[in-house]
Every structure is written in C-alpha cells, then in structure tokens.
CSV table of C-alpha atoms and ligand atoms in Angstrom, one decimal:
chain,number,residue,atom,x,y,z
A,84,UNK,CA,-101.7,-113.1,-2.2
A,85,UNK,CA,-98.6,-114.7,-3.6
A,86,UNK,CA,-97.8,-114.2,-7.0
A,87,UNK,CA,-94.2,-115.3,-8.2
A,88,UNK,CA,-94.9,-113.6,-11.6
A,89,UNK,CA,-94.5,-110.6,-9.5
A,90,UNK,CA,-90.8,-111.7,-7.7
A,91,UNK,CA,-88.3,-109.3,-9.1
A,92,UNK,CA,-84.5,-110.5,-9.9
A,93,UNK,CA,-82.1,-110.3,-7.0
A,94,UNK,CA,-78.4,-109.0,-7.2
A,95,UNK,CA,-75.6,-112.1,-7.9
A,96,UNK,CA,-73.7,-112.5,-5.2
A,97,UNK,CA,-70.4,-109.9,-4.9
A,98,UNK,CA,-68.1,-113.1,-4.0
A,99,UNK,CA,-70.1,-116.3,-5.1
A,100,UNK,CA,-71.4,-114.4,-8.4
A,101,UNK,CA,-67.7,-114.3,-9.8
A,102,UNK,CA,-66.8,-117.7,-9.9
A,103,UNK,CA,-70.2,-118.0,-12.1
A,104,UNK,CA,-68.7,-115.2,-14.3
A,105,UNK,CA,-65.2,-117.3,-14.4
A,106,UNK,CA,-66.9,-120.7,-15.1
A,107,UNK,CA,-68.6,-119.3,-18.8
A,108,UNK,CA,-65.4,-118.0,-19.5
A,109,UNK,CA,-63.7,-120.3,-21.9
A,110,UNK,CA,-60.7,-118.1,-23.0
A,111,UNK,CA,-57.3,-119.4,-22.0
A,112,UNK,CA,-55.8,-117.1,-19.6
A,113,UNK,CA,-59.0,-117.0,-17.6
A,114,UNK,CA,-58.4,-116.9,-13.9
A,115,UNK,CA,-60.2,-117.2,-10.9
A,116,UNK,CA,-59.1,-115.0,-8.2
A,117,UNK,CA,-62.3,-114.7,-6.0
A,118,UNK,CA,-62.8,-117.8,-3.5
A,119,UNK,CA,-60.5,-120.2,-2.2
A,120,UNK,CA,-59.6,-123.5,-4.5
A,121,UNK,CA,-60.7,-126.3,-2.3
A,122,UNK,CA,-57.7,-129.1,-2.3
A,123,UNK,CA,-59.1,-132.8,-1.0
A,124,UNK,CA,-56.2,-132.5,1.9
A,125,UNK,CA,-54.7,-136.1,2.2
A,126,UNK,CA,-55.9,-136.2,6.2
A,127,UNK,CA,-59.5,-135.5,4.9
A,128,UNK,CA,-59.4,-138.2,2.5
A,129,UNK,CA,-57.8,-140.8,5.3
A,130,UNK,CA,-60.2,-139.7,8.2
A,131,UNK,CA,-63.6,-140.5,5.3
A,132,UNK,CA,-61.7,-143.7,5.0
A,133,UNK,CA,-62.0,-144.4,8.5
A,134,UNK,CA,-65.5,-143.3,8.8
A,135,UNK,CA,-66.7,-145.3,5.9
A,136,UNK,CA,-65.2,-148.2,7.8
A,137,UNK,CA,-66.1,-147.5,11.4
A,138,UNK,CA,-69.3,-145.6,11.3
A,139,UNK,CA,-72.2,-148.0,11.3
A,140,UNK,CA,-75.0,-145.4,11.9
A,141,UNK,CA,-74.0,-143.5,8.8
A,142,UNK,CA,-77.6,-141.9,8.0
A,143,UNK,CA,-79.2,-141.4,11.1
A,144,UNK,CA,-79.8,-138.1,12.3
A,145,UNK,CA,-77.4,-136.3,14.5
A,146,UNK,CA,-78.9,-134.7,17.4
A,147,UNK,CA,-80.1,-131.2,17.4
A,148,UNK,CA,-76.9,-129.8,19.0
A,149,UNK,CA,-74.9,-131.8,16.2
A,150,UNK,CA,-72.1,-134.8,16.7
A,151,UNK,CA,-71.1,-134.8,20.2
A,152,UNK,CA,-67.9,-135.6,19.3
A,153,UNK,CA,-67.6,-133.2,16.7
A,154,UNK,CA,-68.9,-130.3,19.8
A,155,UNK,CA,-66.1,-130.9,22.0
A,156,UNK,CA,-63.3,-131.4,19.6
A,157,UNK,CA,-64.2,-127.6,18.3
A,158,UNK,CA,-64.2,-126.2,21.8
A,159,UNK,CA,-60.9,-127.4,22.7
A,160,UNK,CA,-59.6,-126.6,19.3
A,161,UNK,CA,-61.2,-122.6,19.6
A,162,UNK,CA,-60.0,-122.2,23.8
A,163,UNK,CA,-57.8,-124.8,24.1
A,164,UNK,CA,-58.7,-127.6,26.4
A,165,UNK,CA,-57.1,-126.1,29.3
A,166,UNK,CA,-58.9,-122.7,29.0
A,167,UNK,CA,-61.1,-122.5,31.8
A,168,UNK,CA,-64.2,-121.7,30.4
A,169,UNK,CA,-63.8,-125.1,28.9
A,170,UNK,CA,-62.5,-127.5,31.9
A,171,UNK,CA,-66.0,-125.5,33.7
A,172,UNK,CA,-68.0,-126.5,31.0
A,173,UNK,CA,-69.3,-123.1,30.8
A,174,UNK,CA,-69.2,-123.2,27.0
A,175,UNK,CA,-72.5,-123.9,24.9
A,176,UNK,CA,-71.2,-125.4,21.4
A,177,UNK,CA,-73.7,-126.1,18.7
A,178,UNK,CA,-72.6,-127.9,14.9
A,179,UNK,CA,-73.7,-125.2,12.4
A,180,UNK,CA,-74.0,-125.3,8.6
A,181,UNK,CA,-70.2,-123.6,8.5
A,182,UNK,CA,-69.1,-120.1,9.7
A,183,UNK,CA,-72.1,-119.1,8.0
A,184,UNK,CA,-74.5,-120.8,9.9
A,185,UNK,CA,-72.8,-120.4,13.0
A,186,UNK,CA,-73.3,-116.6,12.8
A,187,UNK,CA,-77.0,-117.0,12.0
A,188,UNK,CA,-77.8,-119.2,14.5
A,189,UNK,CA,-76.2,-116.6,16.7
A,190,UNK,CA,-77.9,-113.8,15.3
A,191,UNK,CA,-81.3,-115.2,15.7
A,192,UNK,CA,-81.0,-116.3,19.6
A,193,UNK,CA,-79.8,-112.5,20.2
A,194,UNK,CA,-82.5,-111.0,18.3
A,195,UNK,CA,-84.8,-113.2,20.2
A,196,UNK,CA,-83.5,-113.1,23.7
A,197,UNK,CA,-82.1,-109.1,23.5
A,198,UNK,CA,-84.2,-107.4,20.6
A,199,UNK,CA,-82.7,-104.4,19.0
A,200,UNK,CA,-79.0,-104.9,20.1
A,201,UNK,CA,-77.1,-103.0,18.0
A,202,UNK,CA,-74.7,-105.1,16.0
A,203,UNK,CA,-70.9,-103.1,15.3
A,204,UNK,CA,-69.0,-104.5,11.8
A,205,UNK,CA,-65.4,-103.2,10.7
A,206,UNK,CA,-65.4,-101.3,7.4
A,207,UNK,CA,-64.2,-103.4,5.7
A,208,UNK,CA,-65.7,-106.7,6.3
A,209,UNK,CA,-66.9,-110.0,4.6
A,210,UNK,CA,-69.6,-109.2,2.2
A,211,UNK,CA,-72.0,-111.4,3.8
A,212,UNK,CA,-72.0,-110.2,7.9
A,213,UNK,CA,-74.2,-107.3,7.3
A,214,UNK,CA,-76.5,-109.5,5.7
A,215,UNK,CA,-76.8,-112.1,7.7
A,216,UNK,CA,-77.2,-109.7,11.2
A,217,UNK,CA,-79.5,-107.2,9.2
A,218,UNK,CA,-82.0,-110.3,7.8
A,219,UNK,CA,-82.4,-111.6,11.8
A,220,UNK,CA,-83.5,-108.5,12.4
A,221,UNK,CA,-80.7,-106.6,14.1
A,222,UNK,CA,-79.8,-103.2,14.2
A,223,UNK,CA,-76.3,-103.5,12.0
A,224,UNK,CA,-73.3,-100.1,11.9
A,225,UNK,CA,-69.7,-99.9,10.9
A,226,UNK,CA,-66.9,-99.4,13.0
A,227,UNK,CA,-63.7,-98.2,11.0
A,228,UNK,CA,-61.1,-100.8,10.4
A,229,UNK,CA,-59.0,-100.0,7.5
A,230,UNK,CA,-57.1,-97.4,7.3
A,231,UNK,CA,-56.9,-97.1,3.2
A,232,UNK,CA,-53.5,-94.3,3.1
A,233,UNK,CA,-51.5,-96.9,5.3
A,234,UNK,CA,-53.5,-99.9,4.0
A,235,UNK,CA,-52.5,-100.7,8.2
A,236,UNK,CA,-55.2,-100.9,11.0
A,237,UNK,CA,-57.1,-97.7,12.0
A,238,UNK,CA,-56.7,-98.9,15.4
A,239,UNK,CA,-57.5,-95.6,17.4
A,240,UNK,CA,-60.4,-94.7,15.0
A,241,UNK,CA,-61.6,-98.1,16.2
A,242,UNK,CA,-61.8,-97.6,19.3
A,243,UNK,CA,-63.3,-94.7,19.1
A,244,UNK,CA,-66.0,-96.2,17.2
A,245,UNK,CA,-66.7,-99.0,19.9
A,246,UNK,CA,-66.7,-96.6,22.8
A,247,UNK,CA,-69.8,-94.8,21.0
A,248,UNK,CA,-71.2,-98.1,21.4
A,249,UNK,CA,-74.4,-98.1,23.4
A,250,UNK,CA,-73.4,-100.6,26.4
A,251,UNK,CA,-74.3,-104.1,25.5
A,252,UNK,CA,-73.7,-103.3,21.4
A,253,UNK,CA,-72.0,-106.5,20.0
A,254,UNK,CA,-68.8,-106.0,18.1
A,255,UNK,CA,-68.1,-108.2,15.4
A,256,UNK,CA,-64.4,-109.5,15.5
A,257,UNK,CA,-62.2,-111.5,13.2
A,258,UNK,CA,-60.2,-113.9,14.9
A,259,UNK,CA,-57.7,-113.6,12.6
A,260,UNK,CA,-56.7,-113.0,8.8
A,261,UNK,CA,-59.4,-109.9,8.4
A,262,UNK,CA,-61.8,-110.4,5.2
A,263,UNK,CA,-60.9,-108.8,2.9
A,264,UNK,CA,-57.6,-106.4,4.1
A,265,UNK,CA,-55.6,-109.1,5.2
A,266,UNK,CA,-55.3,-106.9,8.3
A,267,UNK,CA,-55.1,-107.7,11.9
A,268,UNK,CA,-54.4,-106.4,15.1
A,269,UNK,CA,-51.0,-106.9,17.0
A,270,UNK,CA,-50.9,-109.0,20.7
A,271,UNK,CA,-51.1,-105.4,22.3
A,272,UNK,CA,-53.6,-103.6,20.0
A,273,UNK,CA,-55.7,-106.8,21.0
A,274,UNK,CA,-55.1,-106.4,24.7
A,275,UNK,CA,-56.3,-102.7,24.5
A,276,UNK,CA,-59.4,-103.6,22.7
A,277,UNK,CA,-60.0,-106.5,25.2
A,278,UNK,CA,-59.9,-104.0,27.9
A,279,UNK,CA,-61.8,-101.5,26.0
A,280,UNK,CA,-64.4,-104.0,25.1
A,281,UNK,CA,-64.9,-105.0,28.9
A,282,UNK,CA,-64.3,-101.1,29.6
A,283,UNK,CA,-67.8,-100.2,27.7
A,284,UNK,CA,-69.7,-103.4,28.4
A,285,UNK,CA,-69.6,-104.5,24.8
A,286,UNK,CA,-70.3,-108.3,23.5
A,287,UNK,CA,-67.4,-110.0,21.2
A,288,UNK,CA,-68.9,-112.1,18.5
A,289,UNK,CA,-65.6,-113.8,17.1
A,290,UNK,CA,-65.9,-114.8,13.6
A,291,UNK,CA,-63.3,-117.7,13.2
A,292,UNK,CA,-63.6,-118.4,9.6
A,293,UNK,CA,-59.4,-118.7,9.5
A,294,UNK,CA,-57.5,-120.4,12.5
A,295,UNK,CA,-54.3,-121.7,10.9
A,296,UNK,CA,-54.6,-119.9,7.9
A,297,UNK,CA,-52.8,-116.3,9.3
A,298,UNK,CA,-49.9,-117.8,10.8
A,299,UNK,CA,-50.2,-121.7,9.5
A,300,UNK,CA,-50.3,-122.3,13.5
A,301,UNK,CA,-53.8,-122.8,15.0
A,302,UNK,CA,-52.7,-122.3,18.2
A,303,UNK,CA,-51.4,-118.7,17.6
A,304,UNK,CA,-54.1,-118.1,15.3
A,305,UNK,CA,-56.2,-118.3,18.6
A,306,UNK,CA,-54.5,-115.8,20.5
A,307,UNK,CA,-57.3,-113.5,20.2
A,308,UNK,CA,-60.5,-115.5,21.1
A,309,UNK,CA,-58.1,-117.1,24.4
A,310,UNK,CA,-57.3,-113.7,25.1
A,311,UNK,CA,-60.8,-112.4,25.8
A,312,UNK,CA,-61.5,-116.1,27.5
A,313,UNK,CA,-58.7,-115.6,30.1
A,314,UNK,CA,-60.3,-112.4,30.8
A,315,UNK,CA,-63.5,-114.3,31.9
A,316,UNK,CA,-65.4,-112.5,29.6
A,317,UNK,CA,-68.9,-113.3,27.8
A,318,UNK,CA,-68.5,-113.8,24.3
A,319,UNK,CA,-69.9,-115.7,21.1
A,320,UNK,CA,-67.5,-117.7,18.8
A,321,UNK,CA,-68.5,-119.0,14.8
A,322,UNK,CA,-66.5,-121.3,14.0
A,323,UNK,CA,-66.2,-122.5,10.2
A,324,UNK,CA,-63.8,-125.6,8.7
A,325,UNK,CA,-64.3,-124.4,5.1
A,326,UNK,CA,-60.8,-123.2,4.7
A,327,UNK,CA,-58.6,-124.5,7.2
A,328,UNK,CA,-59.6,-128.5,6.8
A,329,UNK,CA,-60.6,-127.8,3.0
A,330,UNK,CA,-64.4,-128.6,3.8
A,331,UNK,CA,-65.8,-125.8,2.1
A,332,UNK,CA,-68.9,-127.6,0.6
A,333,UNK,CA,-69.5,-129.6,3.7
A,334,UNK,CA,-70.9,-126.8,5.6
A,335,UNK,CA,-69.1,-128.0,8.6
A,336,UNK,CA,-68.6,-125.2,11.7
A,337,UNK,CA,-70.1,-124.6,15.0
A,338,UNK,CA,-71.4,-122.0,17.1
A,339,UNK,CA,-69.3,-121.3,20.9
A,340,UNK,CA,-71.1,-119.5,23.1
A,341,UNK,CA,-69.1,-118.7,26.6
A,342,UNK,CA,-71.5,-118.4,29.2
A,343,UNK,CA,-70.8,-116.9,33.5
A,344,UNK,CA,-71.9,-120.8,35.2
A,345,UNK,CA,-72.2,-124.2,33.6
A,346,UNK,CA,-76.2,-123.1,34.7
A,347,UNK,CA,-76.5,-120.6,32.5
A,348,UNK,CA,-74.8,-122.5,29.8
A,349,UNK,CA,-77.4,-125.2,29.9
A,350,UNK,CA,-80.3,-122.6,29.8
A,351,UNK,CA,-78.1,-120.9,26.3
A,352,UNK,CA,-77.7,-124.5,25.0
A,353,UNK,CA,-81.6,-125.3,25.5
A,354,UNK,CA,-82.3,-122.3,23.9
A,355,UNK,CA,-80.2,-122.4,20.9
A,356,UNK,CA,-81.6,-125.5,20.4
A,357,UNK,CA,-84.6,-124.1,19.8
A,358,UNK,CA,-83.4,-121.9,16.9
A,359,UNK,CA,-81.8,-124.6,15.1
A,360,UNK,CA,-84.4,-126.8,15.4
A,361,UNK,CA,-87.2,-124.5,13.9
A,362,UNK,CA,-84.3,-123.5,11.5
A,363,UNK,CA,-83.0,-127.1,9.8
A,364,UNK,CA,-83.8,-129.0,12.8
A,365,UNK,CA,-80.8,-131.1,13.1
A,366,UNK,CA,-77.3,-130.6,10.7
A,367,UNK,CA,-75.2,-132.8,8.5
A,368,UNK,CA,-73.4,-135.8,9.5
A,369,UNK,CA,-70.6,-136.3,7.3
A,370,UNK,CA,-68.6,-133.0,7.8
A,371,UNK,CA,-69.1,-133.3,11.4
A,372,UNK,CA,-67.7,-136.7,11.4
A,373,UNK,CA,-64.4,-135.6,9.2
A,374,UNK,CA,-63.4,-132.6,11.3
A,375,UNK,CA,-64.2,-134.4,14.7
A,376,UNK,CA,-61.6,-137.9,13.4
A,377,UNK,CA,-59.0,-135.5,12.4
A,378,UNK,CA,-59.2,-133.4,15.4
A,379,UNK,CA,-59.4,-136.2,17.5
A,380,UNK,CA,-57.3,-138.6,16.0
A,381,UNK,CA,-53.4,-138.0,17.0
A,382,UNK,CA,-51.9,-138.9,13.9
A,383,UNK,CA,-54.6,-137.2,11.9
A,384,UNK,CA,-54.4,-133.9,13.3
A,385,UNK,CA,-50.8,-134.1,13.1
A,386,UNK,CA,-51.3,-134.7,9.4
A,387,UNK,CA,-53.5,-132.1,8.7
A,388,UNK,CA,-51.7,-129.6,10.8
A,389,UNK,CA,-48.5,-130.3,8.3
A,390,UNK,CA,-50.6,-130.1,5.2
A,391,UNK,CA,-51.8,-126.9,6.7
A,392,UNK,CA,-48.8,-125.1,6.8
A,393,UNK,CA,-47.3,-125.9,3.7
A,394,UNK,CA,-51.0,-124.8,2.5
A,395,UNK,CA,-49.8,-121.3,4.0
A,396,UNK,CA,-46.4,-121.2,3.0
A,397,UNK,CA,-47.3,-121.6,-0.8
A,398,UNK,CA,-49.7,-118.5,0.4
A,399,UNK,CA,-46.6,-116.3,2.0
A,400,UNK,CA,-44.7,-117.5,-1.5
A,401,UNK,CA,-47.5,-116.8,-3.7
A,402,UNK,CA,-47.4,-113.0,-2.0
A,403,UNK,CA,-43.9,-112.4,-2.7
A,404,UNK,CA,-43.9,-113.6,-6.1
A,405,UNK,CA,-46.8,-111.7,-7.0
A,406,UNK,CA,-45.5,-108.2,-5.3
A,407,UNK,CA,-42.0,-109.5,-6.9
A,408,UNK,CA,-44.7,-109.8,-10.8
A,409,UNK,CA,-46.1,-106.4,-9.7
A,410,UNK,CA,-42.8,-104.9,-8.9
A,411,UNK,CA,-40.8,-105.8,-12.1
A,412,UNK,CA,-43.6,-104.2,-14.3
A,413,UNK,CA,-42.0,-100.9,-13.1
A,414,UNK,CA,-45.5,-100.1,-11.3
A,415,UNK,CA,-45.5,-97.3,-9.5
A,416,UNK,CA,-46.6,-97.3,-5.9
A,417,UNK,CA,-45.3,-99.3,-2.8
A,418,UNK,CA,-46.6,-102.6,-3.3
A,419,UNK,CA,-44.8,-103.8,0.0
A,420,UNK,CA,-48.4,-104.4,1.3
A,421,UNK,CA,-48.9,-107.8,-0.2
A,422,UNK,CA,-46.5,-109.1,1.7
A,423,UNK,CA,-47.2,-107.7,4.7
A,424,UNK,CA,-51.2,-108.4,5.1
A,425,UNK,CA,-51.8,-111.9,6.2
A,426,UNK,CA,-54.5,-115.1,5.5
A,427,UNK,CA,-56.0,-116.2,2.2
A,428,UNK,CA,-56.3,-112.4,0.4
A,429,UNK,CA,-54.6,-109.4,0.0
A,430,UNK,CA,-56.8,-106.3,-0.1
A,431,UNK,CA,-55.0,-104.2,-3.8
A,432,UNK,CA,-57.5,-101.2,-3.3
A,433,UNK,CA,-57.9,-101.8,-6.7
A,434,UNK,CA,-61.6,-99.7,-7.6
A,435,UNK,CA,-65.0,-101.5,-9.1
A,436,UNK,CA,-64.0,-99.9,-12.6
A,437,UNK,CA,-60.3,-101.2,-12.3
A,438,UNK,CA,-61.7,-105.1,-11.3
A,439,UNK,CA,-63.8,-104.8,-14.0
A,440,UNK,CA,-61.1,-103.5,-16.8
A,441,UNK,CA,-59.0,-106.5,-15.8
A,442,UNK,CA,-62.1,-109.1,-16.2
A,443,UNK,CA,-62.9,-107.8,-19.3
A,444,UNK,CA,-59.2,-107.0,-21.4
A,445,UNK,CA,-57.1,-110.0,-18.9
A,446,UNK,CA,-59.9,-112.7,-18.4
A,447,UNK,CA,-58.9,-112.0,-14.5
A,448,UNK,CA,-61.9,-113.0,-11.9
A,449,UNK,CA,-62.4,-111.1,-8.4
A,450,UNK,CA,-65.0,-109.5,-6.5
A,451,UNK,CA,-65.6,-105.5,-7.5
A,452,UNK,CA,-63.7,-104.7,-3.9
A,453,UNK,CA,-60.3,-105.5,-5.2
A,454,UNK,CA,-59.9,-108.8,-3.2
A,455,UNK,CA,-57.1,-111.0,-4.3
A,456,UNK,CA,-57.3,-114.7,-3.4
A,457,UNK,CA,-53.6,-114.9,-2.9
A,458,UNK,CA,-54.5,-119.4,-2.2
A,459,UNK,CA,-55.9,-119.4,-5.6
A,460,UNK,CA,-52.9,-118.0,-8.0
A,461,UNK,CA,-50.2,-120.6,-9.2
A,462,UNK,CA,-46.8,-119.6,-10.5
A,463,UNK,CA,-47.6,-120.1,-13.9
A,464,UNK,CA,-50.1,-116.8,-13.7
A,465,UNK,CA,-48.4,-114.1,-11.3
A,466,UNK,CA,-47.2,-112.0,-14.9
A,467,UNK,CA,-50.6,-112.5,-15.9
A,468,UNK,CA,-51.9,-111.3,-13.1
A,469,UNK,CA,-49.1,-108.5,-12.5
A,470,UNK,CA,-49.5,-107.3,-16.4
A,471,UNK,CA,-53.3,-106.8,-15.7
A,472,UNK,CA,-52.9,-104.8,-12.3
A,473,UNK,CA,-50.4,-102.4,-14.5
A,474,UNK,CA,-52.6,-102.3,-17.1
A,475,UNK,CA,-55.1,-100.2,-14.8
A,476,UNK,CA,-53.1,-98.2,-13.0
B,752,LIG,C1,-64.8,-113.9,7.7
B,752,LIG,C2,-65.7,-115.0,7.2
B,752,LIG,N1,-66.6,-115.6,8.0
B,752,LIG,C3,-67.4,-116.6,7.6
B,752,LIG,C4,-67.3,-117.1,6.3
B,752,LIG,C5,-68.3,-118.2,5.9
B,752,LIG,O1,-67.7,-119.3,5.3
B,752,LIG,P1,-68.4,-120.7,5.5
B,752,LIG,O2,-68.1,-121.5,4.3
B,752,LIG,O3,-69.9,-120.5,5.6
B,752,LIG,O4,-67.9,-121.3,6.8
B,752,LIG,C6,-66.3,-116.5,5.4
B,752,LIG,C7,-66.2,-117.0,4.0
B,752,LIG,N2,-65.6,-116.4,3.1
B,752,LIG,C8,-65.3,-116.7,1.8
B,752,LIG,C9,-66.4,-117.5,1.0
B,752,LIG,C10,-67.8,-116.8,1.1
B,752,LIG,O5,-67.9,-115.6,0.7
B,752,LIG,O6,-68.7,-117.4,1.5
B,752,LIG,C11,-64.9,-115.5,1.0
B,752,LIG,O7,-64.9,-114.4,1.5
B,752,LIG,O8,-64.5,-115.7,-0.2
B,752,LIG,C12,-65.5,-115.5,5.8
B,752,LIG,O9,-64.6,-115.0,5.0
C-alpha cells in the first residue's frame, strides 16, 4: 500500500536546482549564470494589452488541440507558410505546455503507437531529454556530438552513430543553438545528415527551443527543420516560446507533427488528442493568446522581431567581452571558443569540481556541466566572472 513515510528525497534539479542555490545567497557578488533572465519584451506587454481589451472569452477553456490561432501561427512560423507540407495541410500541430511539453506529448504518442523505438540523443544534450523520453517509456542512447579537443562538432562520429541506428530509431535534433555546446551544424553538414537520416530510415524529432536566438533571424534559425521539410520527409517538431518571445513561465509551445496526406494527418491529430487529453486535458490560454497576437499581428511581430535581435546582439557582445575578461587575466588556453559557439550559452568545459570552486570562493551560479548563460551576464560582472574561471584553472 502507499505509504509517503516511505518516499525517499529526489535529486535537485541540475539546471532549475541552481537558481535555488543563487536565490539563498545573499553575498554581493552573487551571480546567476544558469537559466536565461526573462525580460517583459515591450511586444509582449502591448499584445496582453490587446488581449485584455479584445478577448471577451478570457477563461473558457481552449480546445484540446489548443488556440486555433495560436496552431497555425506556429506552423507557418516553424516551415514557413509556403513550405508545402504546410499549404497541404499535412501538418498535425498541437499547443503544448512549452518545449517541454511538446516533447512529452511526443514521446508518449510514439511509445503508444510504435513501442520500443529506440530514441538517439547527442552527448551533450539538455539535461532534461533523456528524462523526459526514458519516463514515457522509450528505449533512450547517445549519439556523439561534441567533440571536447576541438570544442567543434564531431560530425563524422555522428554519423556514424545514426547509421548504427536500427531503421526507424528517432534522432533527437536541435534546431539550432545546441544545449549546452553552443554548437551547430553548418548548411552542408546539415544536408549530409538529411540525406543520411532518409539514407537509414531514421525519424527527426526537432527540438526548437531557440529559433531566433542563434542567428537573431528566425527565418535562418529555421534552415534546418525547412531543410528536412523540402525533402518531404516525416518528422516531429517541439516547439517552445520560453526564450525567444520571453514567455518562459507561460508554458507556451506546440507540438508539429509532419505527416505523408492531410489523411493521415487527421488520424495523428485525433490521436494526439487523446494523449493530451488524458494528460492535462486542454492547455493554458493566456500564453497561447500572446504568442499567436504577436505572430499574427504585422506590427507586432515586427516589434518583437527587433527586440529580438538586439536581445542577441547584447549576447554576441556579452561573448566577446567575456573571452576579452578571460583573455586579459593572462589565462592560458585558447578561449576563442566563446565567441565562436552560438545561442544563449557557451559550453567552458569547465569540470563539476571547478563549477563548484567558483560557487563556493566567487558566489558564481551554473550547472555542474560548465554551462555559461552568456544572456544572463551584464557588463558590470565579466571580471567577476573572468577572475573566477582563472581562479580554477
Ligand atoms: C533544448 C531545449 N529544449 C527544450 C527546453 C524546454 O524549455 P521550455 O521552457 O519547456 O520550453 C529547453 C530549456 N532549457 C533551459 C531551461 C530548462 O532547463 O528548462 C535551460 O537549458 O536552461 C531547452 O534548452
């Protein structure tokens, strides 16, 4: 029988668990380098207007798919409305709780429809994939990603790994900005895995936590997940508006699933809605409703799609100052890296023992892997932070 008395104490979370860490720290020179620093963007704040205004049925429930609205807006924003997959309607889009979500959801219809499909993650990868494919009951392995001498892409050891994929394996994919390395493919290495991927009968499930945050254009930012689509291939896309519409607490993303006939699409759609149902039943309105008016909205998106890229550009200038910090400490090692991986983080291959040296003696929070947050330093800490990495090495 159930007894809680008997529940044993689970591990704090590798990313989430700092910021709890940071927030009990009340010395000075504390800072948090772990998760992103949510700013209110200024199109956010004028599309809630907007909604509070316009939006008479504010608290009923959405429908099990999620806003209507909200579903298309994300499709065309992921392919591109002219992508054909799109103008066939061969693309079953649910809301989900964020990128999060989105990859359950997606987990759980292919452990139910295709039980014990092997699921292929790069080493490194976002502390939370393995997780989240392992606890719906897939069978989870790592494909190597990061090559740590060249801190670059391990590219032909990766495709080494997917061609020992059993035939209908899923490979998990960033769309872009790889978490944690910062690393990404080129346009060709991309094409090569495309082919490689179609080559050995593999399924992409795109995890598009980032668009607009690698090169501060979402269009470009797409070239991976439009790639695979103009091939005509099958394919599963999470989408998540934490980070690149500031909506992190509104658990606002979706789930893209690209289907071979509009048929089969409705027949995915029915079925996913079974999942969610049984899961939450029916998601959120108000995050729905923020990222659909700004998408949707001409002025809006053009807004937000400014604010976005001077979002990244403090990010590229925040890499180059603190590589510049790094640099003038007389640190020894090529530190060139920084600047050259791309998105919210820069991977320091700094070890568990050095993170935790620099929480302890510089008050400086990250996870144990050595991820940076590049988004969350300001100026007025890159010495800090640059004194504490030279401290360990
Ligand atoms: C690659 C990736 N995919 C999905 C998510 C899920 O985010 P959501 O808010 O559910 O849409 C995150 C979040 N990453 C950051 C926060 C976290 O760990 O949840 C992070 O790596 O710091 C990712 O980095």
């Amino acid at each position: 029988f159930v007894s809680f008395e008997s529940v044993v104490m689970g591990p704090p979370d590798a990313i989430l668990g700092v910021k709890t860490r940071f927030l009990k720290d009340t010395s000075e020179q504390r800072t948090n380098v772990s998760v992103g620093k949510p700013v209110v963007l200024e199109a956010v704040k004028k599309a809630e207007r907007l909604i509070l205004e316009n939006d008479a049925r504010i608290k009923e429930y959405l429908p099990i798919a999620g806003d209507p609205e909200f579903r298309q807006a994300t499709k065309e924003f992921c392919f591109g409305a002219d992508a054909k997959a799109v103008k066939e309607d061969r693309v079953a889009t649910v809301q989900a709780l964020s990128g999060t979500g989105a990859l359950r959801v997606g987990a759980e219809f292919l452990n139910t429809h295709f039980p014990g499909t092997q699921v292929y993650i790069p080493d490194p990868t976002w502390g939370n994939h393995f997780k989240i494919f392992g606890n719906a009951g897939l069978q989870t392995h790592k494909y190597r990603y990061l090559d740590v001498k060249t801190r670059g892409l391990d590219f032909e050891a990766m495709l080494a790994d997917l061609r020992k994929a059993a035939p209908g394996s899923v490979v998990v994919l960033h769309v872009c900005a790889h978490n944690p390395t910062g690393v990404d493919p080129t346009t060709e290495q991309w094409a090569k895995i495309a082919d490689t991927v179609a080559d050995c009968k593999l399924l992409p499930f795109f995890d598009s936590a980032y668009q607009g945050f690698a090169t501060g254009d979402v269009e470009k930012d797409a070239f991976a997940v439009r790639l695979f689509e103009e091939r005509g291939l099958p394919m599963l896309v999470a989408q998540s508006y934490s980070k690149n519409m500031g909506l992190y607490g509104e658990r606002i993303g979706a789930l893209n699933v690209v289907c071979p006939s509009k048929d089969a699409m409705t027949r995915v759609m029915s079925q996913l809605e079974l999942v969610v149902r049984a899961m939450y039943s029916n998601p959120p309105r108000h995050g729905a409703a923020i990222a659909a008016t700004i998408l949707t909205n001409p002025e809006l998106r053009a807004e937000w799609l400014v604010e976005l890229k001077a979002i990244v550009d403090r990010i590229l200038q925040m890499r180059k100052g603190l590589r510049e910090a790094i640099e003038a400490t007389g640190a020894p090692g090529d530190w060139s890296f920084i600047t050259n991986q791309i998105g919210m983080f820069t991977f320091t291959g700094l070890s568990a023992e050095q993170v935790a040296s620099m929480e302890k003696n510089y008050n400086i929070y990250m996870p144990s892997n050595g991820r940076i947050s590049v988004a969350g330093l300001t100026d007025d800490k890159l010495d800090h932070v640059a004194a504490a990495i030279r401290s360990v090495l």
